[in-house]
């Protein structure tokens, strides 16, 4: 919807004062203010699902109460930890409308999305027109317990899990953010990254806005508050028209849940429904599965999806170009049991392994995976090659990011903490090792050494993705281009560096052939260096920066470095803050 059309539908808004944000893990309340009800919402032409739900009424009680599941004296699900050198998805979001146990359902859905972020979690719930917020640093199970969830009653809620390299005080940057402005209160949870964040923030600050965090998500709230349009949904459309980059966002107000996806659809966002009619939106379908919501469809690129007392309605945010969905969701980020961009993640990874076995075969005795993300591709490789799949590396799921290293130096100590070789599987064998990607190459070299020290006769690495040559600027934490080993070495040079007997990547052309007619709908910037939205203000991880708890240390020590955009990725240089 063009801005010119918006102006005819809204009245002027005087400039609001600075926005209050929740900055600790205590619950915050915002008084109710009536928001002028939009009268312009139209049925979407995206899908018949929208029109079929216009008359949906939300039940006042759940058929399957889950209060008893959330208890401080019961164990929580096992937590998934990423490898330190892998690219990291920066967050996951969930929104629920129309269920009396919305906050508890949100809590469980965030558990299912824990793999998308382990450094912070938060939930905002609406009760009697008041937005109440609890956020904290750590895992979902660290932040929430029965007592805290009791402080979040209401029929609607949004939640967020976070991984980030940005922010001098991580606690202030933990979402969802909540703000009060002239016409009411709004909470927001965002997955993605805005490539024009600095420009937008500078312009807002010039006009008097005061920022309390270093998160680009706060810009969205300021744009909504300063919009000249009166109805809330028009404010969202007006704000999003100014954004460039990736955003899958859920908003919550006193009476609405709103989901928005950027016109390119970089990051995933799906919609489902529980048996009592409650609407659920989440980053992945695995979150819907856990809370027994039936997956209906994606939130489409460029769509604004609204759940309120009138049911589910949809409108087009703006005309959108060819979708550019993140291919790495299928390679690494999403859980195998999720359906992402309309495709089974498990099936994608299994076929990646089959392609490797067909196009890069090698005589071997056993196929193993680098757990957990390489397992499905390894199963595909083994089945296609007719070679047994074995568990040659055992992963510990109980290792956090901090540990005490013995005073006497142990080589490859960090990798050994996480991965233990099984000598009975490896000794005297020609081993194919399947992993999802190689980033810097340092972890891969340690894994090869670990397997050879366990007695393997040969080690052949097979990587279920093409070589990564470019940083991502759409909501994924990747190193700067100069740190990416495939950006500065040939495949043979990488093989020599990691010490394997052979090395093969998933061919880029074969990946695109597998995707078939959907191939143009994916973003391959990390493999090609060609960016759908040209980055101008880039934030990437600097060489040698470290990850701490986000509460201590200087901004320079934990924040991503700002770099100047350059079409030639090999020449991207890191600049100081």
XYZ file of C-alpha atoms in Angstrom:
577
model
C 0.000 0.000 0.000
C 1.560 3.269 -1.060
C 2.191 6.035 1.425
C -0.002 8.385 -0.600
C -2.938 6.065 -0.051
C -2.255 5.978 3.653
C -2.437 9.710 4.031
C -6.058 9.776 2.973
C -6.993 7.272 5.658
C -5.427 8.755 8.763
C -5.289 11.938 10.734
C -2.279 13.866 11.921
C -0.409 12.789 15.034
C 1.600 15.136 17.190
C 5.103 14.005 18.118
C 5.183 11.638 21.111
C 7.609 11.799 23.975
C 10.400 9.258 24.342
C 9.320 5.631 24.541
C 9.598 3.697 27.806
C 11.078 0.216 27.515
C 11.355 -2.757 29.812
C 15.001 -3.078 30.827
C 14.984 -5.796 33.453
C 13.415 -9.147 34.047
C 10.622 -7.711 36.153
C 7.133 -7.392 34.791
C 6.127 -3.977 33.541
C 2.602 -2.704 33.078
C 1.323 -0.044 30.712
C -2.071 1.564 31.280
C -4.818 0.981 28.767
C -5.461 3.615 26.127
C -8.083 3.180 23.487
C -6.733 2.863 19.937
C -8.997 4.128 17.203
C -10.319 1.040 15.506
C -9.242 0.758 11.862
C -12.114 0.535 9.424
C -10.047 -0.115 6.331
C -9.088 -3.774 6.704
C -9.841 -5.774 3.577
C -9.982 -9.468 2.947
C -6.707 -10.626 1.494
C -6.358 -12.206 -1.914
C -3.352 -14.129 -0.599
C -5.321 -17.205 0.411
C -8.807 -18.484 0.911
C -7.745 -19.239 4.482
C -8.018 -15.551 5.353
C -11.574 -15.171 4.104
C -12.663 -18.409 5.725
C -11.641 -17.125 9.119
C -13.384 -13.759 9.031
C -16.129 -15.045 11.300
C -13.918 -16.979 13.677
C -14.800 -16.559 17.318
C -12.243 -17.411 19.938
C -13.165 -19.823 22.717
C -12.794 -18.676 26.292
C -11.341 -21.927 27.587
C -8.820 -24.382 26.242
C -9.818 -27.989 25.762
C -6.349 -29.071 26.809
C -5.185 -27.033 29.810
C -1.408 -27.139 30.106
C -0.862 -25.316 33.385
C 0.424 -28.480 34.968
C 3.160 -28.834 32.359
C 4.901 -25.644 33.462
C 6.178 -26.263 36.951
C 9.361 -25.246 38.684
C 9.879 -28.753 40.072
C 9.739 -30.545 36.720
C 12.648 -30.936 34.292
C 12.807 -28.810 31.182
C 13.527 -30.085 27.697
C 17.118 -30.587 26.634
C 18.738 -27.479 25.182
C 20.345 -27.412 21.756
C 23.714 -25.691 21.480
C 25.232 -24.465 18.242
C 28.865 -24.855 17.351
C 30.849 -21.744 18.183
C 32.010 -21.191 14.619
C 28.683 -21.859 12.882
C 26.525 -19.032 11.538
C 23.844 -18.212 14.067
C 20.200 -17.399 13.508
C 19.693 -14.351 15.704
C 16.233 -15.029 17.118
C 12.849 -16.711 17.082
C 9.399 -15.222 17.603
C 5.945 -16.479 18.556
C 2.538 -14.855 18.930
C -0.732 -16.298 20.295
C -4.211 -14.790 20.199
C -7.402 -16.166 21.705
C -6.233 -18.701 24.302
C -6.665 -18.234 28.082
C -3.263 -19.843 28.616
C -1.492 -17.709 26.034
C 1.626 -17.002 28.107
C 2.151 -20.678 28.994
C 1.669 -21.715 25.380
C 4.126 -18.978 24.438
C 6.614 -20.355 26.981
C 6.393 -23.848 25.498
C 6.643 -22.553 21.936
C 9.804 -20.662 22.886
C 11.266 -23.937 24.163
C 10.698 -25.391 20.698
C 12.481 -22.348 19.199
C 15.361 -22.375 21.695
C 17.808 -23.446 18.966
C 17.281 -20.037 17.324
C 18.648 -18.134 20.317
C 19.987 -18.981 23.756
C 21.093 -15.651 25.204
C 17.797 -14.044 26.163
C 14.069 -14.694 26.313
C 10.928 -12.687 26.971
C 7.142 -12.779 26.915
C 4.583 -9.960 26.780
C 0.959 -10.786 27.657
C -2.178 -8.640 27.577
C -4.633 -8.745 30.469
C -7.569 -6.322 30.837
C -6.002 -3.923 28.362
C -2.612 -3.887 30.106
C 0.618 -5.125 28.471
C 2.745 -6.991 31.004
C 6.316 -7.976 30.226
C 8.938 -10.330 31.643
C 12.344 -10.613 29.984
C 15.690 -11.977 31.068
C 19.137 -13.166 30.059
C 19.613 -16.875 29.513
C 17.598 -19.858 28.358
C 13.811 -19.926 28.439
C 13.940 -22.205 31.482
C 16.322 -19.772 33.230
C 14.061 -16.788 32.695
C 10.633 -18.278 33.437
C 9.085 -20.360 36.183
C 5.563 -20.961 37.453
C 5.571 -17.812 39.583
C 6.599 -15.551 36.722
C 4.114 -17.069 34.306
C 1.384 -16.452 36.883
C 2.189 -12.746 36.441
C 1.304 -12.989 32.728
C -2.423 -13.784 32.535
C -4.476 -12.992 29.458
C -5.720 -14.388 26.160
C -2.908 -13.050 23.953
C 0.876 -12.993 24.185
C 4.052 -12.701 22.135
C 7.474 -14.159 22.885
C 11.069 -13.974 21.710
C 14.312 -15.912 22.068
C 17.472 -14.048 21.224
C 20.998 -14.610 20.058
C 22.957 -11.488 19.252
C 26.368 -9.907 18.984
C 25.006 -6.412 19.504
C 24.499 -4.248 22.565
C 26.575 -2.985 25.454
C 23.967 -4.270 27.891
C 22.324 -7.361 26.592
C 19.483 -7.232 29.111
C 18.261 -3.934 27.686
C 18.212 -5.504 24.229
C 16.211 -8.585 25.191
C 12.848 -8.599 23.442
C 9.898 -8.285 23.239
C 10.086 -4.525 23.659
C 7.076 -2.695 25.086
C 6.324 0.981 24.566
C 3.557 3.373 25.413
C 2.683 6.173 23.019
C -0.121 8.656 22.474
C -2.759 6.193 21.295
C -1.962 3.136 23.371
C 0.694 0.538 24.104
C 2.460 -1.885 21.794
C 4.818 -4.825 22.214
C 7.105 -6.066 19.454
C 9.326 -9.086 18.779
C 11.523 -9.072 15.679
C 13.509 -11.671 13.768
C 15.816 -10.236 11.124
C 18.132 -7.320 10.544
C 17.599 -3.862 9.060
C 20.319 -2.752 6.662
C 19.324 0.925 6.925
C 19.208 1.007 10.726
C 21.841 3.745 11.192
C 20.171 6.109 8.739
C 16.748 5.598 10.286
C 18.025 6.022 13.830
C 19.982 9.162 12.984
C 16.928 10.722 11.339
C 14.724 9.870 14.322
C 17.267 11.251 16.782
C 17.509 14.456 14.754
C 13.757 14.775 15.239
C 14.004 14.304 18.989
C 13.587 10.549 19.538
C 15.469 9.085 22.489
C 16.763 5.511 22.193
C 17.235 3.183 25.125
C 18.761 0.167 23.343
C 21.189 -0.610 20.518
C 18.677 -2.889 18.800
C 17.332 -2.079 15.348
C 13.927 -3.270 16.567
C 13.529 -0.110 18.633
C 13.581 1.887 15.392
C 10.374 0.136 14.347
C 8.597 1.297 17.493
C 9.744 4.888 17.012
C 8.575 4.841 13.393
C 5.150 3.620 14.525
C 4.936 6.280 17.238
C 5.963 9.125 14.931
C 3.761 8.080 12.018
C 1.161 10.679 11.050
C -1.482 8.024 10.472
C -4.049 7.378 13.168
C -5.155 3.705 12.929
C -2.530 1.347 14.348
C -2.339 -0.877 11.283
C -1.729 2.123 9.050
C 1.111 3.093 11.371
C 2.646 -0.367 10.933
C 2.385 -0.163 7.149
C 3.803 3.358 7.182
C 6.724 2.265 9.383
C 7.509 -0.872 7.397
C 7.627 1.041 4.108
C 10.701 2.801 5.529
C 12.498 -0.405 6.493
C 15.110 -2.120 4.326
C 16.355 -5.622 5.002
C 14.868 -8.629 6.752
C 12.047 -8.579 9.259
C 9.524 -11.097 10.488
C 7.773 -9.222 13.293
C 4.937 -9.894 15.713
C 3.185 -6.956 17.394
C 0.732 -7.045 20.263
C -1.653 -4.311 21.379
C -4.531 -4.146 23.856
C -6.818 -5.927 21.387
C -4.778 -7.258 18.457
C -2.005 -9.592 17.411
C -0.291 -8.471 14.198
C 2.290 -10.428 12.182
C 4.357 -8.766 9.438
C 6.896 -10.215 7.017
C 9.202 -8.177 4.810
C 8.505 -8.047 1.057
C 11.407 -10.406 0.268
C 10.415 -12.950 2.936
C 14.010 -13.458 4.092
C 13.144 -14.946 7.483
C 10.420 -17.554 8.024
C 7.080 -16.935 9.734
C 4.198 -19.409 9.805
C 0.595 -19.351 10.985
C -1.464 -22.103 12.634
C -4.564 -22.615 14.701
C -5.366 -24.559 17.878
C -8.489 -26.660 18.273
C -10.158 -23.904 20.331
C -9.709 -21.403 17.481
C -6.664 -19.645 18.925
C -4.342 -18.163 16.283
C -0.613 -18.900 16.539
C 2.252 -17.375 14.534
C 5.833 -18.565 14.960
C 9.225 -18.695 13.297
C 8.980 -22.459 12.689
C 6.315 -25.152 12.550
C 8.071 -27.097 15.336
C 6.663 -24.482 17.743
C 3.150 -25.123 16.413
C 3.596 -28.874 16.852
C 4.547 -28.640 20.504
C 1.458 -26.647 21.479
C -0.861 -28.686 19.243
C -1.588 -25.973 16.717
C -2.325 -27.096 13.165
C -0.083 -25.522 10.548
C -2.138 -23.651 7.932
C 0.277 -21.564 5.883
C 3.153 -19.123 5.844
C 2.706 -15.459 6.525
C 3.365 -14.320 2.982
C 6.160 -11.917 2.024
C 4.807 -8.390 2.254
C 1.744 -9.452 4.253
C 0.231 -7.937 7.404
C -1.810 -10.571 9.223
C -4.191 -9.373 11.950
C -5.888 -11.483 14.635
C -8.516 -9.761 16.758
C -12.100 -10.241 17.952
C -13.256 -10.205 14.328
C -11.119 -13.247 13.489
C -8.173 -13.369 11.121
C -7.727 -10.739 8.441
C -4.980 -9.915 5.978
C -3.725 -7.065 3.854
C -0.807 -6.502 1.561
C 1.956 -4.430 3.090
C 3.294 -3.336 -0.284
C 3.921 -4.741 -3.715
C 6.761 -7.181 -3.335
C 9.514 -8.402 -5.651
C 10.691 -11.974 -6.180
C 10.867 -13.643 -2.728
C 14.377 -14.233 -1.386
C 14.014 -16.770 1.399
C 17.110 -17.713 3.392
C 18.452 -21.024 2.071
C 20.400 -21.544 5.295
C 17.143 -22.287 7.107
C 17.140 -25.600 5.222
C 20.879 -26.154 5.551
C 21.354 -25.424 9.244
C 19.067 -23.095 11.233
C 15.686 -24.807 11.334
C 14.976 -28.039 13.173
C 14.592 -31.093 10.901
C 10.966 -31.605 11.993
C 9.965 -28.133 10.760
C 8.371 -27.147 7.482
C 10.065 -23.952 6.285
C 9.081 -22.006 3.151
C 6.647 -24.800 2.349
C 9.345 -27.510 2.325
C 10.262 -30.215 4.827
C 13.650 -29.379 6.321
C 14.338 -33.082 6.902
C 13.708 -33.956 3.260
C 15.899 -31.082 2.058
C 18.856 -32.195 4.162
C 18.432 -35.867 3.240
C 18.527 -34.933 -0.446
C 21.616 -32.745 0.106
C 23.356 -35.878 1.388
C 22.166 -37.918 -1.565
C 23.570 -35.350 -3.994
C 26.947 -35.478 -2.251
C 27.006 -39.289 -2.479
C 26.126 -39.144 -6.181
C 28.417 -36.306 -7.261
C 31.315 -36.728 -4.811
C 31.567 -40.475 -4.102
C 34.508 -42.065 -2.325
C 35.385 -45.600 -1.246
C 34.635 -45.797 2.454
C 33.638 -48.193 5.238
C 31.401 -45.984 7.342
C 29.517 -42.692 7.176
C 29.288 -40.488 10.282
C 27.898 -37.021 10.973
C 29.049 -33.996 12.880
C 26.095 -33.845 15.273
C 23.499 -32.589 15.366
C 23.072 -30.561 12.194
C 24.921 -32.990 9.910
C 22.937 -36.094 10.871
C 20.115 -36.002 8.306
C 22.459 -35.239 5.395
C 24.720 -38.079 6.557
C 21.744 -40.459 6.571
C 20.989 -39.423 2.993
C 24.621 -39.919 1.967
C 24.841 -43.355 3.580
C 21.580 -44.587 2.061
C 22.545 -43.453 -1.432
C 26.106 -44.797 -1.171
C 25.007 -48.123 0.336
C 27.403 -47.661 3.254
C 26.383 -48.064 6.921
C 25.700 -44.926 8.938
C 27.209 -45.034 12.429
C 27.395 -42.679 15.386
C 31.103 -41.979 15.263
C 30.935 -38.709 17.211
C 28.907 -38.330 20.416
C 27.825 -34.812 21.297
C 27.492 -33.475 24.818
C 24.421 -31.255 25.181
C 25.452 -30.011 28.602
C 28.332 -27.719 27.658
C 27.681 -24.002 27.839
C 29.839 -21.220 26.478
C 32.032 -20.814 29.537
C 34.193 -23.482 31.122
C 37.417 -23.776 33.112
C 40.297 -25.109 31.071
C 43.004 -27.109 32.872
C 46.203 -25.229 33.575
C 48.085 -27.762 31.479
C 47.078 -27.007 27.889
C 44.976 -29.703 26.235
C 44.919 -29.539 22.443
C 41.463 -29.036 20.935
C 39.983 -28.810 24.428
C 36.806 -26.952 23.397
C 35.926 -29.442 20.653
C 36.652 -32.404 22.940
C 34.225 -31.029 25.492
C 31.436 -31.143 22.927
C 32.379 -34.085 20.692
C 33.693 -37.491 21.750
C 34.883 -39.973 19.069
C 33.761 -43.603 19.225
C 36.922 -45.628 18.646
C 34.996 -48.846 17.960
C 33.319 -47.157 14.972
C 36.360 -45.328 13.639
C 39.458 -47.433 14.237
C 40.993 -48.762 11.032
C 38.102 -47.428 8.935
C 37.834 -45.200 5.894
C 35.408 -42.618 7.232
C 33.131 -40.137 5.449
C 32.263 -37.239 7.780
C 29.211 -35.158 6.800
C 28.811 -31.631 8.162
C 26.404 -28.854 7.190
C 28.973 -26.113 6.476
C 32.512 -24.848 6.914
C 32.898 -21.258 8.075
C 36.384 -20.452 9.375
C 37.658 -24.013 9.104
C 39.211 -24.141 12.562
C 36.588 -26.458 14.060
C 36.653 -28.728 11.008
C 40.409 -29.160 11.325
C 40.033 -30.131 14.981
C 37.296 -32.642 14.172
C 39.437 -34.287 11.483
C 42.337 -34.529 13.921
C 40.058 -35.973 16.596
C 38.808 -38.706 14.263
C 42.295 -39.618 13.058
C 43.573 -39.787 16.623
C 40.753 -42.266 17.293
C 42.337 -44.577 14.709
C 40.566 -43.747 11.434
C 42.602 -44.815 8.414
C 41.142 -42.121 6.133
C 38.886 -39.115 6.760
C 36.800 -37.724 3.885
C 34.833 -34.530 4.591
C 31.541 -33.925 2.768
C 29.832 -30.575 3.291
C 26.068 -30.357 2.717
C 26.174 -26.761 1.451
C 28.145 -24.777 -1.111
C 31.220 -22.830 0.056
C 30.327 -19.720 2.102
C 32.048 -16.676 0.606
C 29.921 -13.754 1.850
C 28.603 -12.424 5.151
C 24.869 -12.289 5.796
C 23.170 -8.987 6.660
C 19.602 -10.243 6.983
C 19.437 -11.515 10.548
C 22.234 -14.092 10.645
C 25.454 -13.683 12.582
C 28.334 -14.568 10.279
C 31.994 -13.560 10.402
C 33.377 -10.869 8.146
C 34.168 -12.026 4.614
C 37.915 -11.993 5.256
C 37.445 -14.650 7.964
C 35.475 -17.022 5.742
C 37.900 -19.711 4.661
C 36.119 -20.345 1.347
C 36.471 -16.663 0.481
C 40.264 -16.865 0.556
C 41.123 -20.497 -0.233
C 40.368 -23.012 -2.950
C 38.733 -26.333 -2.070
C 42.099 -28.075 -2.260
C 43.695 -25.460 -0.011
C 40.883 -25.904 2.507
C 41.331 -29.690 2.378
C 45.012 -29.259 3.150
C 44.217 -26.783 5.953
C 41.738 -29.070 7.739
C 43.866 -32.175 7.122
C 41.275 -34.432 5.500
C 42.050 -36.976 2.800
C 39.400 -35.472 0.532
C 36.877 -32.648 0.684
C 33.756 -31.883 -1.336
C 31.009 -29.290 -1.003
C 27.425 -29.470 -2.242
C 27.626 -28.004 -5.765
C 25.776 -24.697 -6.028
C 24.172 -25.632 -9.359
C 23.003 -28.960 -7.947
C 21.388 -27.169 -4.992
C 19.444 -24.919 -7.332
C 18.397 -27.863 -9.519
C 17.068 -29.638 -6.452
C 14.926 -26.624 -5.559
C 13.483 -26.645 -9.077
C 10.915 -23.952 -9.793
C 11.363 -22.581 -6.259
C 15.055 -21.889 -6.851
C 14.633 -18.163 -7.755
C 12.714 -17.640 -4.497
C 15.757 -18.244 -2.302
C 18.575 -15.957 -1.187
C 22.059 -17.330 -1.924
C 24.066 -14.236 -0.981
C 26.355 -16.159 1.381
C 27.331 -18.445 -1.529
C 27.405 -15.908 -4.348
C 28.073 -12.496 -2.768
C 25.059 -11.131 -4.684
C 22.704 -9.350 -2.281
C 18.966 -8.881 -2.970
C 19.012 -5.763 -0.770
C 22.378 -4.090 -1.133
C 23.879 -3.614 2.342
C 25.038 -0.096 3.134
C 25.425 -0.152 6.891
C 26.816 -3.532 7.739
C 27.243 -5.184 11.088
C 29.349 -8.313 11.221
C 31.454 -10.111 13.769
C 34.976 -8.760 13.987
C 38.112 -10.856 13.916
C 38.969 -11.978 17.415
C 35.909 -10.614 19.171
C 34.617 -12.730 22.022
C 31.228 -13.653 23.382
C 30.580 -12.992 27.057
C 27.412 -12.845 29.120
C 26.375 -9.532 27.546
C 26.360 -7.759 30.888
C 30.045 -7.010 31.308
C 32.744 -5.720 29.055
C 32.904 -2.745 26.742
C 30.753 -2.155 23.687
C 33.767 -2.721 21.486
C 34.426 -6.143 23.007
C 31.009 -7.688 22.359
C 29.393 -5.630 19.645
C 29.611 -6.474 15.982
C 31.978 -4.202 14.076
C 30.555 -1.677 11.643
C 31.998 -2.151 8.181
C 31.655 -0.216 4.970
C 29.540 -1.848 2.296
C 31.375 -3.059 -0.750
C 30.062 -5.019 -3.724
C 33.320 -6.956 -3.811
C 33.127 -9.060 -0.660
C 36.821 -9.813 -0.695
C 37.548 -6.138 -0.124
C 35.172 -5.552 2.785
C 37.188 -3.994 5.574
C 36.395 -3.719 9.247
C 36.095 -0.231 10.680
C 36.193 0.760 14.313
C 33.036 1.913 16.040
